[in-house]
Coordinates of C-alpha atoms in Angstrom, one line a residue:
X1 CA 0.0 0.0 0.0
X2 CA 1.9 3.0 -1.1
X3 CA 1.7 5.9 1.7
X4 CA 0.7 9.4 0.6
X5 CA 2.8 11.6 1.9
X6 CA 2.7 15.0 0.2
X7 CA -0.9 15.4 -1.0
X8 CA -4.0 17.7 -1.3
X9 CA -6.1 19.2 1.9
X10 CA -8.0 16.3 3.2
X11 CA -11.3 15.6 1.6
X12 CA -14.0 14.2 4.1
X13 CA -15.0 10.7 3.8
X14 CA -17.3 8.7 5.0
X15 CA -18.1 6.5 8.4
X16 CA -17.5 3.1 8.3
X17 CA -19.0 0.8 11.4
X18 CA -16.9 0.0 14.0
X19 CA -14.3 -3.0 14.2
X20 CA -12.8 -5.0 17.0
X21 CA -9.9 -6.6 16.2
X22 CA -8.8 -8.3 19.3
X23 CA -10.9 -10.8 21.3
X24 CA -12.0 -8.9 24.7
X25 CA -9.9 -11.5 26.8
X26 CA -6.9 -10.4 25.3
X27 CA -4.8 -7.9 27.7
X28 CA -4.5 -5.0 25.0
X29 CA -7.9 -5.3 23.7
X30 CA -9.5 -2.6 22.4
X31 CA -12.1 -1.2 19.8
X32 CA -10.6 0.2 16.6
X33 CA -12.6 2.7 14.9
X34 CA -11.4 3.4 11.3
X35 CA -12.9 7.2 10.8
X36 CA -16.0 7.1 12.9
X37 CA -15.1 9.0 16.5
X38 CA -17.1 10.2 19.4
X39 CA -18.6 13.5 19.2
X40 CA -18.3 14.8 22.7
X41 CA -14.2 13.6 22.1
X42 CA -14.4 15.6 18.7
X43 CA -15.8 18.3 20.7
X44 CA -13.5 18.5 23.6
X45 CA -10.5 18.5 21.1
X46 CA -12.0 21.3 18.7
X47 CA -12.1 23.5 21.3
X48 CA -8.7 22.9 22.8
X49 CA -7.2 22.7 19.4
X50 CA -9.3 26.1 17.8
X51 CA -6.7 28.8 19.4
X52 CA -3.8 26.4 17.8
X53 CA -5.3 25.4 14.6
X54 CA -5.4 29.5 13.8
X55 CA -1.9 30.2 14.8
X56 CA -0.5 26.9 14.0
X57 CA 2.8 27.7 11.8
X58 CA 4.8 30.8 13.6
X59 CA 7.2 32.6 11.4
X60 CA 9.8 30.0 10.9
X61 CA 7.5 27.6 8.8
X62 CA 4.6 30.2 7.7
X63 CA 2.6 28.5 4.5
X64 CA 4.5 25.7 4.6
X65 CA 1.5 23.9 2.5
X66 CA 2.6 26.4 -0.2
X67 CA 6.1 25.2 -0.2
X68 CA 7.7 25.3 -3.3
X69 CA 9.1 21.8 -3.7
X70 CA 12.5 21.2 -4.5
X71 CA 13.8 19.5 -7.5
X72 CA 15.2 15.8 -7.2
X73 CA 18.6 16.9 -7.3
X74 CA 18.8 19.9 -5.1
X75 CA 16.6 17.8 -2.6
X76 CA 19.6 15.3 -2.0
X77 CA 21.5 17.6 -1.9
X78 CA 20.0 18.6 1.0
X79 CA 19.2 15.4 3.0
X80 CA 23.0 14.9 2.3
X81 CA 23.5 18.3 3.8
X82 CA 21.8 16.9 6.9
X83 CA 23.2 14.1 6.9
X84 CA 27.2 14.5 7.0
X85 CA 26.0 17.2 10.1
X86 CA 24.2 14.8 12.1
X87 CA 25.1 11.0 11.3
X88 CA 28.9 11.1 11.9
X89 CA 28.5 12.6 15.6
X90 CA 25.4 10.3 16.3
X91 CA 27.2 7.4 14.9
X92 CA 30.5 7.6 16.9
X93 CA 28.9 8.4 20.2
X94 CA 26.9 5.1 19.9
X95 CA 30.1 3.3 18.3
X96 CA 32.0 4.3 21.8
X97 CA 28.9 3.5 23.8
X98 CA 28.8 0.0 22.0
X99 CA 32.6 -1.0 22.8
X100 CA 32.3 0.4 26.1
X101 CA 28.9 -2.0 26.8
X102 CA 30.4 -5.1 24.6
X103 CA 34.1 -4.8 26.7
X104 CA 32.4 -7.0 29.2
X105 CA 32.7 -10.0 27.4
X106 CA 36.9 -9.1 26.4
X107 CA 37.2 -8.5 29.6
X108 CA 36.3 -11.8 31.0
X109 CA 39.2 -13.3 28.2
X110 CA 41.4 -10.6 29.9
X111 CA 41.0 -12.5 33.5
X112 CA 38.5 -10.6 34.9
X113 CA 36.4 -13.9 36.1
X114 CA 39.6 -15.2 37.7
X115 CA 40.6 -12.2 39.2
X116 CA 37.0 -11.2 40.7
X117 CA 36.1 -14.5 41.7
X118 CA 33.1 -14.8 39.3
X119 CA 32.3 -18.0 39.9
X120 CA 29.3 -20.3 39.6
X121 CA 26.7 -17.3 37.8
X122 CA 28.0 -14.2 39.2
X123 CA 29.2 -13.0 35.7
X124 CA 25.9 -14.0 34.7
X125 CA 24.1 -12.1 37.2
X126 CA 26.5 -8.9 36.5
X127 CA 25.2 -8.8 33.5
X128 CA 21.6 -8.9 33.9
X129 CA 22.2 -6.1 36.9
X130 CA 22.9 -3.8 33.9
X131 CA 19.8 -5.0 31.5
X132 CA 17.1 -4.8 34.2
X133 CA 17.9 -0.7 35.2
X134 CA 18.4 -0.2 31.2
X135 CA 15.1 -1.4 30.4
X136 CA 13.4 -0.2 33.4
X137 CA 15.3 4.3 32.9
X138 CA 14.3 3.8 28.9
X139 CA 10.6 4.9 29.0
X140 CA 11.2 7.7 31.7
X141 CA 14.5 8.9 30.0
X142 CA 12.2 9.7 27.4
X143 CA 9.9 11.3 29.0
X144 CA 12.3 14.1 30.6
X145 CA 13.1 15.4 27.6
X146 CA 9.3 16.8 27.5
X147 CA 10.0 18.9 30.4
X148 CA 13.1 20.3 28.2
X149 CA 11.4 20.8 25.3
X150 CA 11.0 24.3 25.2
X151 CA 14.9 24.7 25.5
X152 CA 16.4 25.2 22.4
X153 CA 19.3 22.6 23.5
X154 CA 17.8 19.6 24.8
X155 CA 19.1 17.1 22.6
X156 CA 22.6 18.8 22.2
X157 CA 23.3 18.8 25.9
X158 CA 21.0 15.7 26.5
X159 CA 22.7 13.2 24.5
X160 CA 26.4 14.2 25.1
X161 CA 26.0 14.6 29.0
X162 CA 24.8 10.9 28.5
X163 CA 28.2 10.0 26.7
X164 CA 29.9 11.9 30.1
X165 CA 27.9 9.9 32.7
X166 CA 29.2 6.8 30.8
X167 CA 32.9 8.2 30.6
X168 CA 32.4 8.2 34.6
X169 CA 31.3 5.1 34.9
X170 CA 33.6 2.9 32.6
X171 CA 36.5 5.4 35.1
X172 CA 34.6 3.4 38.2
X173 CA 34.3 0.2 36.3
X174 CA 38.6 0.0 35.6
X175 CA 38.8 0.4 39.4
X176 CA 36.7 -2.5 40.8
X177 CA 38.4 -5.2 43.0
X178 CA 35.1 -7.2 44.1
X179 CA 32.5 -8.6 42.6
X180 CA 29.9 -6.3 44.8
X181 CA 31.5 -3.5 43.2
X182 CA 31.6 -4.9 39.7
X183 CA 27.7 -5.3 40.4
X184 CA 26.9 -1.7 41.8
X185 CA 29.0 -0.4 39.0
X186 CA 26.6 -2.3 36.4
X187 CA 23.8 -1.3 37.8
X188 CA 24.8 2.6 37.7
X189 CA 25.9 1.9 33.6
X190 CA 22.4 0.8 32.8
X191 CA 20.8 4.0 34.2
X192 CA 23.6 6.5 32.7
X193 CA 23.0 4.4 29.4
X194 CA 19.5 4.1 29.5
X195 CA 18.6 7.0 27.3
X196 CA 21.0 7.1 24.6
X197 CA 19.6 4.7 22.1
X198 CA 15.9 5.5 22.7
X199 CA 16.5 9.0 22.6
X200 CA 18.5 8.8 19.3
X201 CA 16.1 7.5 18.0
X202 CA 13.3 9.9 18.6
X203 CA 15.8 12.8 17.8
X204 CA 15.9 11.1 14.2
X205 CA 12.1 10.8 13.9
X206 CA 11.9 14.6 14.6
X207 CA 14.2 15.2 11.6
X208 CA 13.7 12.6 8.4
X209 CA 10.4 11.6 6.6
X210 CA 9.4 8.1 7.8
X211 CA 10.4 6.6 4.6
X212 CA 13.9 7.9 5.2
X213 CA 14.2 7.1 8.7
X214 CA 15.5 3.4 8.6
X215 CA 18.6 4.2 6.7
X216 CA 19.6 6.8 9.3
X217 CA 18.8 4.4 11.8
X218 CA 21.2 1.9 10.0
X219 CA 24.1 4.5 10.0
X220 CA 23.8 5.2 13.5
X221 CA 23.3 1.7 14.9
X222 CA 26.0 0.4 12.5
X223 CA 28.4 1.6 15.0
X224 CA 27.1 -1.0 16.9
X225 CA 28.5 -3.7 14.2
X226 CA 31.5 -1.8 13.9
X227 CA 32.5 -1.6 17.4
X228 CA 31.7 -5.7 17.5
X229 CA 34.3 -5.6 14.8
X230 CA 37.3 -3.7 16.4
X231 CA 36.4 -4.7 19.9
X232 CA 38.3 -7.9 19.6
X233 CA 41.3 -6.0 17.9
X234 CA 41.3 -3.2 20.6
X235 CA 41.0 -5.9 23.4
X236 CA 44.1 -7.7 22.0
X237 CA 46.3 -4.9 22.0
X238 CA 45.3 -2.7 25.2
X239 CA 45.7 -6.6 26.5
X240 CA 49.2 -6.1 26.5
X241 CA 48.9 -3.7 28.9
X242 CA 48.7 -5.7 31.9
X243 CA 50.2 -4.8 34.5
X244 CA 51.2 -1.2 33.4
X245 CA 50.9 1.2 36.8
X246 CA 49.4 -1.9 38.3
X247 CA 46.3 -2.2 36.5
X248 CA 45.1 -5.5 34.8
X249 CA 44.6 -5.7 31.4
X250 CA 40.6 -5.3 31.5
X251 CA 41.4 -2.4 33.7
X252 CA 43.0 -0.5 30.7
X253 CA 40.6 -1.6 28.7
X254 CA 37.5 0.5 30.4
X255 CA 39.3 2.8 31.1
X256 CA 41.1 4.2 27.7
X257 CA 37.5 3.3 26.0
X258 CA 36.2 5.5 28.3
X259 CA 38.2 7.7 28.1
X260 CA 37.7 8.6 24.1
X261 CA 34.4 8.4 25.0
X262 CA 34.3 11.9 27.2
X263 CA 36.0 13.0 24.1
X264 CA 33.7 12.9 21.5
X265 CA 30.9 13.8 23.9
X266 CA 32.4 17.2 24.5
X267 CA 33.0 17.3 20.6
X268 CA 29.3 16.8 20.3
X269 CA 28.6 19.6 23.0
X270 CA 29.6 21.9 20.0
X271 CA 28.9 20.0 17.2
X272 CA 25.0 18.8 17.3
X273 CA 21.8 20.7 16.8
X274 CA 18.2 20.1 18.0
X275 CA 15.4 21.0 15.9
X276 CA 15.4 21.8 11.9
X277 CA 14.3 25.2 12.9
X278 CA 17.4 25.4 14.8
X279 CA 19.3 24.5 12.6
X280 CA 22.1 27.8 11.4
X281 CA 23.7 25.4 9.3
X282 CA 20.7 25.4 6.9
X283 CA 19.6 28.3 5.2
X284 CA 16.6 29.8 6.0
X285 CA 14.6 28.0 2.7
X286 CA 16.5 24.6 3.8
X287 CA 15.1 24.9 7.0
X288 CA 11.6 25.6 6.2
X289 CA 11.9 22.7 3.5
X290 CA 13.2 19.9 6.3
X291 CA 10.4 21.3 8.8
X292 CA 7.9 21.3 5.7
X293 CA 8.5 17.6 4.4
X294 CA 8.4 16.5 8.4
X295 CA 5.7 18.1 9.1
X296 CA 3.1 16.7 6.6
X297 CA 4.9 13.3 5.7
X298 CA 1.8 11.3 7.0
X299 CA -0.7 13.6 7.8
X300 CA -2.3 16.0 4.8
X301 CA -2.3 18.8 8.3
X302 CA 0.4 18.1 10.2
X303 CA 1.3 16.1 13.5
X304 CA 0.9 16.9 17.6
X305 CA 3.6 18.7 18.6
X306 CA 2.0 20.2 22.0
X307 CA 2.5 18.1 25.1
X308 CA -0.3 16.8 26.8
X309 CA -0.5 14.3 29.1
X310 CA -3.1 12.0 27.0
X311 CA -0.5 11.2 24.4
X312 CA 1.5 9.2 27.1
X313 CA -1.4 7.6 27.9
X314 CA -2.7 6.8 24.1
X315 CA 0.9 5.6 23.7
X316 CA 0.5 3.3 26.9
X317 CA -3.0 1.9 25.5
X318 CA -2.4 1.7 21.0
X319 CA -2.1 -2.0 20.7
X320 CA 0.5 -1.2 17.9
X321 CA 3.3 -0.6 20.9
X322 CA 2.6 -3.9 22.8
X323 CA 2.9 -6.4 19.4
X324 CA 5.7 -4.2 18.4
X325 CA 7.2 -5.3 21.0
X326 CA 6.9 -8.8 20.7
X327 CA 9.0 -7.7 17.5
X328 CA 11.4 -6.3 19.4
X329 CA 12.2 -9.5 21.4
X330 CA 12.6 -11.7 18.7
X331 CA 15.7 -9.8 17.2
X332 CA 17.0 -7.9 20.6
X333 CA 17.6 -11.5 22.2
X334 CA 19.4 -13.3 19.5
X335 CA 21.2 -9.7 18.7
X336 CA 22.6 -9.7 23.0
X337 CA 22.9 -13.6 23.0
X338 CA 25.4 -14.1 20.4
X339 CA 28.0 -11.6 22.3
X340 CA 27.8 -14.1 25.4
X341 CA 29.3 -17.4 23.6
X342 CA 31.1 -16.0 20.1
X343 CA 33.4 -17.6 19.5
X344 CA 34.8 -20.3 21.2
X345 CA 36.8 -23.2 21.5
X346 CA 40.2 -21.0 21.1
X347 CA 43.2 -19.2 22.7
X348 CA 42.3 -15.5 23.8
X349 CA 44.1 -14.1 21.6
X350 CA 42.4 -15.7 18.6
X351 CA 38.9 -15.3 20.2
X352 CA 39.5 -11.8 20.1
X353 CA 40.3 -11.8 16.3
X354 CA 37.6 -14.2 15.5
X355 CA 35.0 -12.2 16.3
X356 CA 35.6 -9.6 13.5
X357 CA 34.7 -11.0 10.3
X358 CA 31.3 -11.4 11.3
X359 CA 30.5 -7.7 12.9
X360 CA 32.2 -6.7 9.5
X361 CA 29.4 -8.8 7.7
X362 CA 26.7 -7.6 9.6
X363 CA 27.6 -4.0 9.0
X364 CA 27.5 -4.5 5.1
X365 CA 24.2 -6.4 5.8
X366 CA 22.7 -3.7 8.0
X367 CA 23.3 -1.2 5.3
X368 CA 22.2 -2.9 2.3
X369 CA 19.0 -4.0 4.1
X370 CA 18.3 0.1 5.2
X371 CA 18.8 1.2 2.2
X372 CA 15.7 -1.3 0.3
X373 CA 13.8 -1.4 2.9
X374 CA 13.9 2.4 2.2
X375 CA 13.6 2.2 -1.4
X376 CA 10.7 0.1 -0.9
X377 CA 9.0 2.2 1.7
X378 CA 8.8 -1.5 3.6
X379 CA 10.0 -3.0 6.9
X380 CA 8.6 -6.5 7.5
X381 CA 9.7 -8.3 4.8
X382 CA 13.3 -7.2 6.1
X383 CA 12.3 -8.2 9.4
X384 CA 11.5 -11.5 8.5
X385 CA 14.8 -12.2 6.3
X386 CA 16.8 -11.0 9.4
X387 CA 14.6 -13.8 11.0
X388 CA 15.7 -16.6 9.1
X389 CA 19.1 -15.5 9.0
X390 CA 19.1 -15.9 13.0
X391 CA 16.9 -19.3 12.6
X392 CA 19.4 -20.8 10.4
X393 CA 22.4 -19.8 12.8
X394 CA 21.3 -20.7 15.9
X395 CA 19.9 -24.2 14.2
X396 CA 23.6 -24.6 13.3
X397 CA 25.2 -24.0 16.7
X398 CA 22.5 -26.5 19.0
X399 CA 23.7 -28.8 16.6
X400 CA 26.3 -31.3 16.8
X401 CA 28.6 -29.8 14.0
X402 CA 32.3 -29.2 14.1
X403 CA 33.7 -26.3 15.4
X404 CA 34.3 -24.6 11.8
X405 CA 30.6 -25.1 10.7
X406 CA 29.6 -23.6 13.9
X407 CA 31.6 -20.5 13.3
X408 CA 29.5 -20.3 9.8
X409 CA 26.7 -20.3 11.9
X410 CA 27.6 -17.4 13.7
X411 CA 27.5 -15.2 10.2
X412 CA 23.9 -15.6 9.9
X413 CA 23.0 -14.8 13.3
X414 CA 25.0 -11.6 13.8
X415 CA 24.0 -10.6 9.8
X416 CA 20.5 -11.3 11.0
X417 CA 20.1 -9.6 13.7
X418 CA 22.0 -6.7 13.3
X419 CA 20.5 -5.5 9.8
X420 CA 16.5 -6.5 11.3
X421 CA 17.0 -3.9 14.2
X422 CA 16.7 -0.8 12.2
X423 CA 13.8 -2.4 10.5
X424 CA 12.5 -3.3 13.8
X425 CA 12.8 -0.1 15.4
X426 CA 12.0 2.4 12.2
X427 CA 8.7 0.8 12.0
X428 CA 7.1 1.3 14.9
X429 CA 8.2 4.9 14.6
X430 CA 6.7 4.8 11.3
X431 CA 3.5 4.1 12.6
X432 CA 3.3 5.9 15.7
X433 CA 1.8 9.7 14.8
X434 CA 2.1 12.6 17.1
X435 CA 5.8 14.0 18.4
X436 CA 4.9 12.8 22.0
X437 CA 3.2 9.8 21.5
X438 CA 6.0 8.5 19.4
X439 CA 8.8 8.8 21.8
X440 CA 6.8 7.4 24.5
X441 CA 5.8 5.0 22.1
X442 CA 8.9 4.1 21.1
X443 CA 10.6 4.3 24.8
X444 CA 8.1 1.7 25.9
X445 CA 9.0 -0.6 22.3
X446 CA 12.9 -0.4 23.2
X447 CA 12.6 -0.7 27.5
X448 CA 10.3 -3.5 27.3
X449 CA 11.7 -5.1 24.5
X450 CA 15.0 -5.1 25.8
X451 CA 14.0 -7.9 29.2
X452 CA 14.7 -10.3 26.2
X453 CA 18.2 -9.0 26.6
X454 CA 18.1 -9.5 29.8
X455 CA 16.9 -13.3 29.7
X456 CA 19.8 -13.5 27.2
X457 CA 22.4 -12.9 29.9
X458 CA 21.6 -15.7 32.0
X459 CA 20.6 -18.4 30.0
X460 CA 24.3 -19.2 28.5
X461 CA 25.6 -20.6 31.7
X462 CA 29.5 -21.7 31.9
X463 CA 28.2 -25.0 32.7
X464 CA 26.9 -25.8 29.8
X465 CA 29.7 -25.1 27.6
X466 CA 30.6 -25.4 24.0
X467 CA 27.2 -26.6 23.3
X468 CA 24.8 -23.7 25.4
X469 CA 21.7 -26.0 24.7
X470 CA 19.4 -24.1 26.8
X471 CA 21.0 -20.6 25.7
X472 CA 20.4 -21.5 21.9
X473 CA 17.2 -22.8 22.6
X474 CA 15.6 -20.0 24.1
X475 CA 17.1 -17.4 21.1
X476 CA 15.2 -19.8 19.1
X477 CA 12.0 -19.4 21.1
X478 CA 12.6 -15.9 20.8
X479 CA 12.7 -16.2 16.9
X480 CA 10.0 -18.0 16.9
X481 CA 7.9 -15.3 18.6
X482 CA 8.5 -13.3 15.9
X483 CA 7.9 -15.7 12.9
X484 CA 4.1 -15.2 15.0
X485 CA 4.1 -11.2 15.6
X486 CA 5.4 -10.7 12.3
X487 CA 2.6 -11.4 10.5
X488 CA 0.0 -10.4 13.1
X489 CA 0.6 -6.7 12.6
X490 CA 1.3 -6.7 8.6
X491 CA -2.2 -8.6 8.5
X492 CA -3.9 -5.9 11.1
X493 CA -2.3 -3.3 9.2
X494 CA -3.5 -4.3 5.9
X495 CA -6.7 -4.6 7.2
X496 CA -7.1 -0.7 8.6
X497 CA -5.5 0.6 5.3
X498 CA -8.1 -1.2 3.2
X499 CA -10.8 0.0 5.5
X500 CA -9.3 3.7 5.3
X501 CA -9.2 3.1 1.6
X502 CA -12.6 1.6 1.6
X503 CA -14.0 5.0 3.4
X504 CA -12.2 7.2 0.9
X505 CA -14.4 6.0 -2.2
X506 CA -17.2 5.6 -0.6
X507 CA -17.1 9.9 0.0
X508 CA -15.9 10.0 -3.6
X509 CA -18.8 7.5 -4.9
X510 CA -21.7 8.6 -1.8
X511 CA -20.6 12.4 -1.3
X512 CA -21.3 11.4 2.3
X513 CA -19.5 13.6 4.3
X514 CA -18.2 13.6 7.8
X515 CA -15.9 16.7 8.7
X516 CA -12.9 16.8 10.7
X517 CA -11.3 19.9 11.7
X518 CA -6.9 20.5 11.4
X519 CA -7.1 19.9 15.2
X520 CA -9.1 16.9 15.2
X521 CA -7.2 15.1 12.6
X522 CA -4.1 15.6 14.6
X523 CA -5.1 14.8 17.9
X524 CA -6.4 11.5 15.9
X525 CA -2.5 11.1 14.4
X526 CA -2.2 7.6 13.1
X527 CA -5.6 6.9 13.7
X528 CA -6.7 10.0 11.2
X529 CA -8.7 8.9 8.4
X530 CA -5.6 9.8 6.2
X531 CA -2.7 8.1 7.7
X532 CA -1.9 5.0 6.1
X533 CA 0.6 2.6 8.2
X534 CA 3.9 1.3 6.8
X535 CA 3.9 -2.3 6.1

């Protein structure tokens, strides 16, 4: 279903009778309405919305329905514009944020097990001490940047004092000496880190047309892949460093990563912007071009952009979030889980360089799969490749096969996993209309989704080493989940578009009528008569 994204002033259309698609027994049930809504709601938002439907675009972005539109050309040329500005920054903060997270697992090759006395499942359980505050800071980290909003600078101090608190941390985490500390240092990493990625993410929504955003997403997250990639490398090298002012090797480690990573936050201090209408490094037409196409890329009059706190709430109760996040699960696990035994059955210092050829694999994946998914203005069938990918891995490794086969494996499930998560993530924030709907939206998506990471940490136990039965098994449950979910929401979402579609020529063949005001229609968001969801 193609997704109209620059068109005409909405023409009124006609009611269509109301739909439930969920049984009642199930936990996120609720009625779906394709165009027909309440009239004491309709009501209650026309006259909170009247004052701001008249005054609606300020200076900055006056007539932007009149925009002249760019050509092809000069259009790129913009984007790319916007692009070299934002992506490099955005990229290597999360690149240093990666290593930093993934040094955990070089670390315990560097003798920090032995040395800590992690025996039994206490490296286990230090791990899932940083998952469970990480998942539980995501939603809320979200939300105080609504208190911020009016400040010109909120994402542009936000984001790097994030890198900072990390810096301090990873400083903390060189210096333990006993597992209790190890543990308390964890937990503090999970809250300082819980609203990067989350918040990234919403910072790219506010900027790029839906069908742009996944490609954006892909060259931020694939710092992720590329820090999986030169982890390994770094690890062997500052490894050498043992014993050096009488820190261990996995001492150095945090701590020089951390170090570059207080860097480039104080780089970014001066470096990033906030809003497009911020923006001085855009002319005044280029701004009012980026805050144009924004603005009306799914709506024919514009998204929410007040807070109020009944966009939490519809964000809380759209049954969207909650399957989404079954989504989530089914890539986040396998993504976390394959970190915990990769790879294996050799010396340290070819573990380390083992694990690069596949993090270089699933960075040329992740960016071919952004880029047509893009193209084709889809995410699921991505989604589901990224799926198999992981299906056929893990399928490999609970197997019996030799070591070398094994090691194949591993190619599909970090290729997998790592290109689907842009998809996963984009999507959702595709379909979520409404500025603060969508971040908490996509907070919730991300914070819930991420307990899957969590389980991940504890399943591959020491003790059941080379194999990890029970750790394999459970990715694949995971995978399985979304071979389920998958499906589910491209059928749901098929279904409201034809419905939408359905209304639309009914007006055209009926002249029935119904009448929305601007405010109405935006307070609606994706449940507007208009908005057609991204499959």
């Amino acid at each position: 279903m193609s997704n109209r994204t620059q068109r005409e002033p909405l023409k009124p259309v006609a009611r269509l009778p109301e739909k439930n698609y969920f049984p009642s027994s199930c936990c996120f049930a609720m009625t779906y309405t394709v165009n027909a809504v309440p009239v004491d709601h309709l009501a209650s938002i026309s006259s909170e919305n009247k004052q701001h439907d008249e005054d609606r675009l300020d200076d900055s972005s006056s007539n932007l329905k009149n925009m002249p539109m760019l050509t092809p050309e000069q259009e790129k040329k913009l984007w790319r514009k916007v692009d070299l500005r934002l992506m490099p920054i955005l990229g290597l903060m999360f690149l240093l944020a990666s290593l930093d997270r993934g040094n955990i697992g070089n670390a315990k090759l560097e003798g920090l097990v032995t040395q800590l006395d992690l025996t039994g499942n206490r490296f286990n359980i230090a791990l899932t001490m940083y998952f469970i505050p990480y998942c539980l800071c995501e939603c809320p980290a979200n939300l105080v940047l609504k208190l911020f909003r009016p400040s010109r600078r909120v994402f542009s101090i936000w984001l790097p004092g994030i890198s900072v608190s990390l810096e301090v941390v990873w400083t903390l985490m060189s210096l333990v000496k006993t597992y209790p500390q190890l543990v308390g240092v964890r937990v503090c990493l999970g809250i300082a880190e819980a609203g990067l990625f989350p918040g990234v993410v919403y910072y790219l929504t506010l900027w790029y047309p839906r069908h742009m955003l996944q490609y954006r997403i892909g060259l931020f997250f694939g710092g992720a892949a590329i820090a999986g990639a030169f982890s390994g490398l770094l690890a062997f090298a500052i490894g050498h460093m043992s014993g050096i002012a009488g820190l261990e090797g996995w001492s150095w480690l945090f701590l020089l990563e951390g170090l570059a990573t207080i860097v480039v936050a104080i780089i970014a201090l001066f470096v990033m912007v906030d809003f497009p209408d911020t923006a001085k490094f855009l002319t005044p037409e280029e701004r009012a071009f980026v805050i144009w196409k924004k603005k009306y890329d799914n709506s024919s009059v514009g998204e929410e952009e007040e807070f109020a706190a009944r966009h939490v709430w519809a964000a809380f109760g759209d049954w969207q979030v909650w399957l989404h996040i079954l989504v989530y699960i089914s890539i986040a696990g396998p993504l976390s889980g394959i970190s915990l035994f990769l790879p294996f059955g050799y010396s340290t210092p070819i573990t380390q360089l083992l694990t690069i050829p596949p993090y270089v694999a699933a960075a040329i994946a992740l960016f071919v799969f952004a880029h047509y998914s893009d193209k084709m203005q889809m995410r699921s069938p991505f989604i589901l490749a990224g799926l198999v990918l992981c299906l056929i891995g893990f399928s490999i490794n609970i197997s019996t096969a030799p070591d070398g086969v094994k090691y194949f494996g591993i190619f599909f499930i970090v290729m997998g996993s790592y290109a689907a998560i842009p998809a996963v993530v984009s999507w959702l924030g595709n379909n979520l209309s409404g500025q603060y709907k969508r971040g908490v939206g996509m907070a919730l998506h991300i914070g819930i989704g991420n307990f899957s990471v969590a389980i991940s940490s504890v399943v591959y136990r020491s003790q059941d080493s080379p194999r990890f039965i029970l750790g394999h098994a459970v990715e694949l449950m995971f995978v399985g989940i979304g071979f389920i979910a998958v499906p589910i929401v491209v059928f749901l979402y098929k279904r409201i578009n034809a419905q939408r579609d359905t209304a639309e020529r009914l007006e055209m063949e009926r002249g029935e009528k119904v009448q929305y005001s601007d405010g109405e229609l935006r307070e609606l968001g994706d449940r507007a008569p208009d908005f057609r969801y991204t499959l």
